Coordinates of C-alpha atoms and ligand atoms in Angstrom, one line a residue:
M1 CA -17.1 1.8 -48.5
S2 CA -16.8 5.3 -50.1
R3 CA -16.9 6.7 -53.7
F4 CA -13.1 5.6 -53.3
T5 CA -13.4 2.5 -52.6
E6 CA -16.3 1.0 -54.7
H7 CA -14.9 2.7 -57.8
S8 CA -12.9 0.5 -60.1
F9 CA -9.9 2.0 -62.0
A10 CA -9.4 -0.9 -63.9
N11 CA -8.2 0.8 -67.6
E12 CA -8.2 4.3 -66.7
K13 CA -5.7 7.0 -65.8
A14 CA -6.1 8.7 -62.9
L15 CA -4.7 12.2 -62.3
I16 CA -4.2 12.3 -58.9
R17 CA -2.8 15.5 -56.7
V18 CA -0.3 14.7 -54.3
D19 CA 1.0 16.8 -51.2
F20 CA 5.2 15.6 -52.0
N21 CA 6.2 19.1 -50.5
V22 CA 8.7 16.7 -48.3
P23 CA 12.1 18.4 -46.4
L24 CA 14.6 17.6 -48.4
D25 CA 18.6 18.0 -47.3
K26 CA 19.8 21.1 -48.8
T27 CA 23.0 19.7 -50.2
T28 CA 22.8 16.5 -51.5
F29 CA 18.8 16.8 -51.8
E30 CA 17.7 13.7 -50.1
I31 CA 14.4 13.2 -48.4
T32 CA 14.9 13.9 -44.7
D33 CA 11.1 13.2 -44.0
D34 CA 9.1 10.5 -46.4
T35 CA 5.8 10.8 -44.1
R36 CA 3.7 12.5 -47.2
I37 CA 5.0 10.3 -49.5
R38 CA 3.7 7.2 -47.5
A39 CA 0.9 8.7 -46.8
T40 CA -0.9 8.9 -50.3
L41 CA 0.3 5.2 -50.8
P42 CA -2.5 3.0 -50.6
T43 CA -4.2 5.4 -53.1
I44 CA -1.7 4.9 -55.3
N45 CA -1.8 1.5 -54.9
K46 CA -5.6 0.6 -55.0
I47 CA -5.3 2.7 -58.5
L48 CA -2.4 0.2 -59.6
N49 CA -4.2 -2.6 -58.2
D50 CA -7.7 -2.1 -60.0
G51 CA -5.5 -2.2 -62.8
G52 CA -4.9 2.1 -63.6
S53 CA -2.3 3.9 -64.4
V54 CA -1.5 7.1 -62.6
I55 CA 0.1 10.5 -63.2
L56 CA 1.0 12.3 -60.3
M57 CA 1.3 15.8 -59.8
S58 CA 2.7 18.0 -56.5
H59 CA 4.3 21.1 -55.5
L60 CA 7.5 21.6 -53.6
G61 CA 8.9 24.1 -51.4
R62 CA 8.2 27.8 -52.8
P63 CA 9.6 28.4 -56.4
K64 CA 9.7 32.2 -57.5
G65 CA 7.6 31.5 -60.7
G66 CA 10.2 29.2 -62.8
P67 CA 12.0 25.9 -63.0
E68 CA 14.9 25.6 -59.6
E69 CA 17.3 22.8 -59.0
K70 CA 16.6 22.4 -55.4
Y71 CA 12.6 22.1 -56.0
S72 CA 12.4 19.6 -58.3
L73 CA 10.5 16.6 -58.5
K74 CA 13.5 14.5 -59.7
H75 CA 14.6 14.5 -55.7
V76 CA 11.5 12.2 -54.6
L77 CA 11.8 9.7 -57.8
Q78 CA 14.4 7.1 -56.4
R79 CA 12.1 7.1 -52.9
L80 CA 9.3 7.0 -54.5
S81 CA 10.1 4.4 -56.5
Q82 CA 11.8 2.2 -53.7
L83 CA 8.0 2.7 -51.8
L84 CA 5.8 1.9 -54.8
D85 CA 8.3 -1.0 -55.7
K86 CA 8.5 0.0 -59.5
Q87 CA 10.1 2.0 -62.2
I88 CA 8.6 5.7 -62.6
Q89 CA 8.2 7.7 -65.1
F90 CA 9.0 11.1 -64.8
A91 CA 8.1 14.6 -66.9
S92 CA 10.6 17.2 -66.4
D93 CA 8.2 19.9 -67.9
C94 CA 4.7 19.1 -66.3
I95 CA 2.9 21.0 -69.4
G96 CA 4.0 20.2 -72.8
E97 CA 4.1 17.7 -75.5
D98 CA 6.7 15.4 -73.5
A99 CA 4.1 15.3 -70.6
A100 CA 0.8 14.6 -72.8
N101 CA 2.8 12.3 -74.8
K102 CA 3.7 9.9 -71.5
A103 CA 0.7 10.7 -70.4
K104 CA -1.4 9.3 -73.3
D105 CA 1.0 6.6 -73.9
L106 CA 0.9 5.2 -70.4
Q107 CA -0.3 1.6 -69.6
P108 CA -2.3 0.1 -67.0
G109 CA 0.2 -0.4 -63.5
E110 CA 2.7 2.4 -65.1
V111 CA 2.9 5.7 -62.8
L112 CA 3.8 8.9 -64.4
L113 CA 5.2 11.9 -62.2
L114 CA 5.2 15.2 -63.4
E115 CA 7.5 18.3 -62.4
N116 CA 7.1 20.9 -59.8
L117 CA 3.7 22.7 -60.6
R118 CA 4.6 25.5 -58.5
F119 CA 7.4 26.4 -61.6
Y120 CA 4.5 27.8 -62.8
P121 CA 2.9 30.6 -61.5
E122 CA 0.2 29.6 -62.9
E123 CA -0.5 27.3 -60.5
E124 CA -1.0 29.1 -57.9
K125 CA -3.1 31.8 -59.6
G126 CA -5.9 29.0 -60.5
D127 CA -5.4 29.8 -64.0
K128 CA -7.9 28.2 -65.9
S129 CA -6.2 27.5 -69.4
F130 CA -3.3 25.9 -66.6
A131 CA -5.6 24.0 -65.0
E132 CA -7.4 22.6 -68.2
K133 CA -4.3 21.3 -70.0
L134 CA -3.5 19.3 -67.0
S135 CA -6.8 17.6 -67.2
K136 CA -6.1 16.4 -70.4
Y137 CA -3.7 13.6 -68.8
G138 CA -6.2 12.2 -67.0
D139 CA -9.7 10.1 -67.2
V140 CA -10.9 11.1 -63.7
Y141 CA -9.1 13.5 -61.2
V142 CA -8.4 11.9 -57.6
N143 CA -7.5 15.0 -54.9
D144 CA -5.7 13.2 -52.2
A145 CA -3.3 16.4 -51.0
F146 CA -5.1 17.5 -47.8
G147 CA -2.1 20.0 -47.1
T148 CA -3.1 22.1 -50.0
A149 CA -6.7 22.1 -50.1
H150 CA -7.2 25.3 -48.6
R151 CA -5.7 26.5 -51.7
A152 CA -8.1 27.6 -54.7
H153 CA -4.6 26.4 -57.1
A154 CA -4.9 24.9 -60.3
S155 CA -4.1 21.1 -59.2
T156 CA -5.9 21.4 -56.0
A157 CA -9.6 22.8 -57.3
I158 CA -9.9 24.5 -60.6
V159 CA -8.4 21.0 -62.5
A160 CA -12.0 19.4 -60.7
D161 CA -14.1 21.7 -63.3
Y162 CA -13.0 19.6 -66.0
F163 CA -14.1 16.5 -64.8
P164 CA -17.7 15.4 -64.2
S165 CA -19.1 14.7 -61.1
D166 CA -18.6 10.5 -61.2
K167 CA -15.1 11.0 -62.7
K168 CA -14.0 13.2 -59.6
F169 CA -12.9 11.6 -56.0
F170 CA -11.4 12.5 -52.6
G171 CA -8.5 10.0 -52.3
L172 CA -7.7 7.9 -49.2
L173 CA -5.8 10.0 -47.4
M174 CA -8.0 13.1 -48.1
E175 CA -11.4 11.4 -47.0
A176 CA -10.0 10.0 -44.1
E177 CA -8.6 13.8 -43.1
V178 CA -12.1 15.4 -44.3
S179 CA -14.0 12.7 -42.2
S180 CA -11.7 13.3 -38.9
A181 CA -12.3 16.8 -39.8
E182 CA -16.2 16.8 -40.1
K183 CA -17.0 13.9 -37.1
V184 CA -15.0 16.8 -34.6
L185 CA -16.7 19.5 -36.2
H186 CA -20.1 18.6 -37.3
K187 CA -21.1 15.2 -35.7
T188 CA -19.7 15.7 -32.0
E189 CA -19.7 13.9 -29.3
K190 CA -19.9 15.8 -26.4
P191 CA -18.1 17.3 -24.4
F192 CA -16.0 18.5 -26.8
V193 CA -12.5 19.7 -26.1
A194 CA -10.0 21.8 -27.8
I195 CA -6.3 21.9 -26.6
I196 CA -5.0 25.3 -28.1
G197 CA -1.3 25.8 -27.5
G198 CA 1.4 27.7 -29.8
A199 CA 3.6 31.2 -30.0
K200 CA 1.0 33.4 -31.3
V201 CA -3.0 34.4 -30.6
S202 CA -3.0 36.4 -33.9
D203 CA -2.5 33.0 -35.5
K204 CA -4.9 31.3 -33.6
I205 CA -7.7 34.0 -32.6
L206 CA -10.5 32.6 -36.2
I207 CA -10.1 29.2 -34.6
L208 CA -11.3 30.0 -31.1
E209 CA -13.8 32.0 -32.1
N210 CA -15.3 29.6 -33.9
L211 CA -14.5 26.6 -31.0
L212 CA -16.9 29.2 -28.8
D213 CA -19.9 27.5 -30.9
K214 CA -18.7 24.5 -31.0
A215 CA -16.7 23.2 -27.7
T216 CA -17.8 22.5 -23.7
D217 CA -14.1 23.2 -22.4
I218 CA -11.0 24.9 -24.2
I219 CA -7.9 24.6 -23.1
I220 CA -5.1 27.4 -23.9
G221 CA -1.3 27.1 -23.3
G222 CA 2.1 27.7 -24.9
G223 CA 3.3 31.5 -25.7
M224 CA -0.3 32.5 -26.6
A225 CA -1.5 31.8 -22.8
Y226 CA 0.7 35.1 -21.4
T227 CA -1.5 37.4 -24.0
F228 CA -4.4 36.0 -21.9
F229 CA -3.0 36.2 -18.3
K230 CA -1.3 40.0 -19.0
A231 CA -5.1 40.7 -20.1
L232 CA -6.1 40.0 -16.5
G233 CA -4.2 41.8 -15.1
G234 CA -1.3 39.5 -14.6
N235 CA 2.8 40.1 -14.4
I236 CA 4.4 37.8 -16.9
G237 CA 7.9 38.7 -17.0
N238 CA 9.2 38.3 -20.1
S239 CA 6.7 35.8 -21.4
L240 CA 5.8 36.1 -24.9
C241 CA 2.9 38.6 -25.5
E242 CA 1.1 40.2 -27.9
E243 CA -0.2 43.8 -26.9
D244 CA -1.8 44.6 -29.7
R245 CA -4.0 41.3 -28.4
L246 CA -5.1 41.9 -25.5
S247 CA -8.2 43.3 -25.7
T248 CA -9.1 40.5 -28.3
A249 CA -7.8 38.4 -25.6
K250 CA -10.2 39.7 -22.9
E251 CA -13.6 40.2 -25.2
L252 CA -12.6 36.1 -26.3
L253 CA -12.8 34.8 -22.7
K254 CA -15.7 37.4 -22.0
K255 CA -17.5 35.9 -25.2
A256 CA -16.8 32.2 -23.8
E257 CA -18.8 33.1 -20.3
E258 CA -21.6 33.9 -22.5
K259 CA -21.6 31.2 -24.3
G260 CA -21.1 28.8 -21.3
V261 CA -17.5 27.9 -22.7
C262 CA -15.1 26.9 -20.2
I263 CA -11.7 28.4 -20.7
H264 CA -9.0 26.9 -19.3
L265 CA -5.5 28.6 -18.7
P266 CA -2.2 27.4 -17.2
S267 CA -2.6 27.8 -13.6
D268 CA 1.0 27.9 -13.2
S269 CA 4.4 27.3 -15.6
I270 CA 8.1 26.1 -16.0
I271 CA 9.6 29.6 -16.0
A272 CA 13.3 30.5 -17.1
N273 CA 15.7 33.3 -16.8
K274 CA 16.4 32.8 -20.8
F275 CA 15.3 31.4 -23.9
A276 CA 18.0 28.6 -24.0
E277 CA 18.5 24.9 -23.1
D278 CA 21.0 25.9 -20.4
A279 CA 18.6 28.3 -18.7
E280 CA 17.9 28.3 -14.4
T281 CA 14.4 27.1 -14.3
S282 CA 11.7 27.3 -11.7
S283 CA 8.0 27.3 -11.1
S284 CA 5.2 30.0 -10.5
P285 CA 2.2 31.0 -11.0
S286 CA 1.1 32.1 -14.3
N287 CA -0.2 35.4 -13.1
N288 CA 2.7 36.6 -11.0
I289 CA 5.8 35.9 -12.8
P290 CA 8.9 37.5 -11.6
D291 CA 11.3 40.2 -13.8
G292 CA 13.2 38.8 -15.8
W293 CA 11.9 35.2 -16.4
M294 CA 9.6 33.8 -19.2
G295 CA 7.2 31.0 -19.0
L296 CA 8.1 28.4 -21.4
D297 CA 6.0 25.4 -20.6
I298 CA 2.9 24.6 -17.9
A299 CA 3.5 23.2 -14.7
E300 CA 2.4 20.7 -12.5
D301 CA -0.8 22.4 -11.2
A302 CA -2.4 23.0 -14.5
Q303 CA -0.6 19.8 -16.2
N304 CA -3.3 17.9 -13.4
A305 CA -5.9 20.2 -14.7
F306 CA -5.9 19.9 -18.2
T307 CA -5.7 15.6 -18.0
N308 CA -9.1 15.9 -15.4
V309 CA -10.7 18.0 -18.8
I310 CA -9.1 15.6 -21.3
L311 CA -9.9 12.0 -19.8
H312 CA -13.3 13.5 -19.3
S313 CA -13.9 14.5 -23.0
K314 CA -15.5 12.4 -25.5
T315 CA -14.6 14.3 -28.7
I316 CA -10.5 16.4 -28.4
L317 CA -8.9 18.5 -31.1
W318 CA -5.1 19.5 -30.1
N319 CA -3.6 22.1 -32.0
G320 CA -0.3 23.7 -30.6
P321 CA 2.3 22.7 -28.2
M322 CA 2.0 23.6 -24.4
G323 CA 5.5 24.6 -24.0
V324 CA 8.8 24.8 -26.1
F325 CA 9.0 21.3 -26.6
E326 CA 12.1 21.5 -28.5
M327 CA 13.9 22.2 -25.5
E328 CA 14.0 18.8 -23.4
K329 CA 13.4 21.5 -20.3
F330 CA 10.1 22.7 -21.4
Q331 CA 9.1 19.5 -23.1
N332 CA 7.2 18.1 -20.1
G333 CA 4.0 19.5 -20.6
T334 CA 3.1 18.9 -24.0
K335 CA 4.5 15.9 -22.9
C336 CA 1.6 15.2 -20.3
I337 CA -1.0 16.6 -23.0
A338 CA 0.2 13.8 -25.3
E339 CA -0.6 11.0 -22.7
A340 CA -3.5 12.5 -21.3
V341 CA -5.2 12.6 -25.1
A342 CA -4.0 9.2 -25.9
K343 CA -5.3 8.0 -22.6
A344 CA -8.5 9.5 -23.7
T345 CA -8.2 8.0 -26.5
Q346 CA -8.0 4.7 -25.6
A347 CA -11.0 5.2 -23.4
G348 CA -13.3 6.0 -26.2
A349 CA -12.6 9.2 -27.3
F350 CA -12.3 10.6 -30.9
S351 CA -9.0 12.3 -30.9
L352 CA -7.7 14.4 -33.9
V353 CA -4.4 16.2 -33.6
G354 CA -3.0 18.7 -36.2
G355 CA -0.8 21.3 -37.0
G356 CA 2.8 20.7 -37.6
D357 CA 4.0 21.5 -34.1
S358 CA 1.8 19.2 -32.4
V359 CA 2.3 16.3 -34.9
A360 CA 6.0 16.1 -34.0
A361 CA 5.2 16.2 -30.6
V362 CA 3.2 13.3 -31.0
N363 CA 5.4 11.5 -32.8
K364 CA 8.5 12.6 -30.6
F365 CA 6.9 10.9 -27.7
N366 CA 5.7 7.9 -29.9
L367 CA 2.1 8.1 -29.0
A368 CA 0.8 9.1 -33.0
D369 CA -0.7 5.9 -33.5
K370 CA -2.4 6.3 -29.9
I371 CA -4.7 8.7 -31.6
S372 CA -7.4 8.4 -33.5
H373 CA -6.2 10.9 -36.2
V374 CA -3.3 12.6 -36.9
S375 CA -3.8 15.0 -39.1
T376 CA -1.3 15.5 -42.7
G377 CA -2.9 19.5 -42.4
G378 CA -1.3 22.5 -41.0
G379 CA -2.7 25.5 -42.3
A380 CA -5.7 23.8 -44.1
L381 CA -6.9 21.9 -40.7
L382 CA -6.5 25.3 -39.5
E383 CA -8.5 27.2 -41.8
F384 CA -11.3 24.1 -41.7
F385 CA -11.6 24.3 -38.0
E386 CA -11.8 28.4 -38.4
G387 CA -15.3 27.6 -40.0
K388 CA -14.2 28.4 -43.8
I389 CA -15.3 26.1 -47.0
L390 CA -11.6 24.7 -48.6
P391 CA -11.3 25.2 -52.1
G392 CA -10.0 21.7 -52.4
I393 CA -13.1 20.1 -50.6
A394 CA -15.6 21.9 -52.1
A395 CA -14.5 21.0 -55.7
I396 CA -15.0 17.7 -55.1
K397 CA -18.1 17.8 -52.7
Ligands
AMP1 P1 2.9 27.6 -33.5 O1 3.5 27.9 -34.6 O2 2.1 29.2 -33.4 O3 2.2 26.6 -33.2 O4 3.8 27.5 -32.5 C1 4.9 26.7 -32.1 C2 6.0 27.3 -31.4 O5 5.5 27.7 -30.3 C3 6.8 25.8 -30.5 O6 8.1 26.6 -31.6 C4 6.9 26.2 -29.4 O7 8.0 26.0 -28.8 C5 6.3 27.9 -29.2 N1 5.9 27.8 -27.6 C6 5.6 27.0 -27.0 N2 5.2 27.3 -25.8 C7 6.0 28.8 -25.6 C8 6.2 29.6 -24.8 N3 5.7 29.7 -23.8 N4 7.0 30.9 -24.9 C9 7.6 30.3 -26.8 N5 7.3 29.7 -27.1 C10 6.4 28.7 -27.2

């Protein structure tokens, strides 16, 4: 049992930082994907069932420092009310008398949602007096927003300073995220394979470097693989390439060799004559792509080789697609990897998938429930695996 599950929140007001940063339809402001709201329901329900009340605070989008209709959290009220099956109170300003009074009058079983925290620039600045004002609403503080755990914002980290250590908790979602990430990074059962894909080497260099000290194997796929092939002297046609990262890629391969980490690059690629769904396609060795063509997915030999590595692993981390999986013609590589991760999990491996695109991919292929943990954190998960201390975690631990 965790501290959160052991604690009874009866007659307590819980100030919960949630991540209700959900996508909204541009004209109707209807929620187009409510995954993030659903993910935090167990935490809210546990507190309400204990006989506590709940004050929810979140950001939505990137307002420019003041109220903006399109970023109002009132747009999530109706859906939240449906999902919790109760009326939700709303404070149209997260700071001030109205919010304070509504929080003060809150009765056990009741829920209050505060307006977007980022309507105040103080939120992102981590302003102490702003955090202190928020802290006054609750008897206890619960952080259930893993997606913003890498930010030292007022509501994600600073506010925790105003609660004693026995009055601050990770919520159930946050707890699952942190324990899964720690299991992969610190309590690793070997062999450990990290599958890193996506567009850019520059976005993933820090995670790759940190994983060199942890992983048995690193699979590199997606657009970023071609910078490695170019660095090794290959012809990559019009494939994605970061010219200013060629030496970084070379160094990384050298370090991996020194540390005994096996780097797997895709030996062959599905190539296309343009970046489009109706492109002509063919396959080719990834280090010899004809001029005018570009690699947009991993091909059969690479799929088989990667599958083999994955099926022999006990711990699997996956961040970033193997190709342009949004287009049907270039989705097979990513699909094949998702299937291999699911199969390895079924055979007893622990798998963690994170980052918007890889999560979208496992959802697209209906494999999310066959993965040990699908993370809600993009940037936060990356920073965790880069070896950084996340302020939202540190504030509670
Ligand atoms: P990232 O945000 O860096 O994880 O990159 C994800 C994006 O990389 C997705 O939108 C993919 O379509 C794209 N991507 C993956 N493989 C390739 C490739 N070979 N060429 C161009 N884009 C790619």
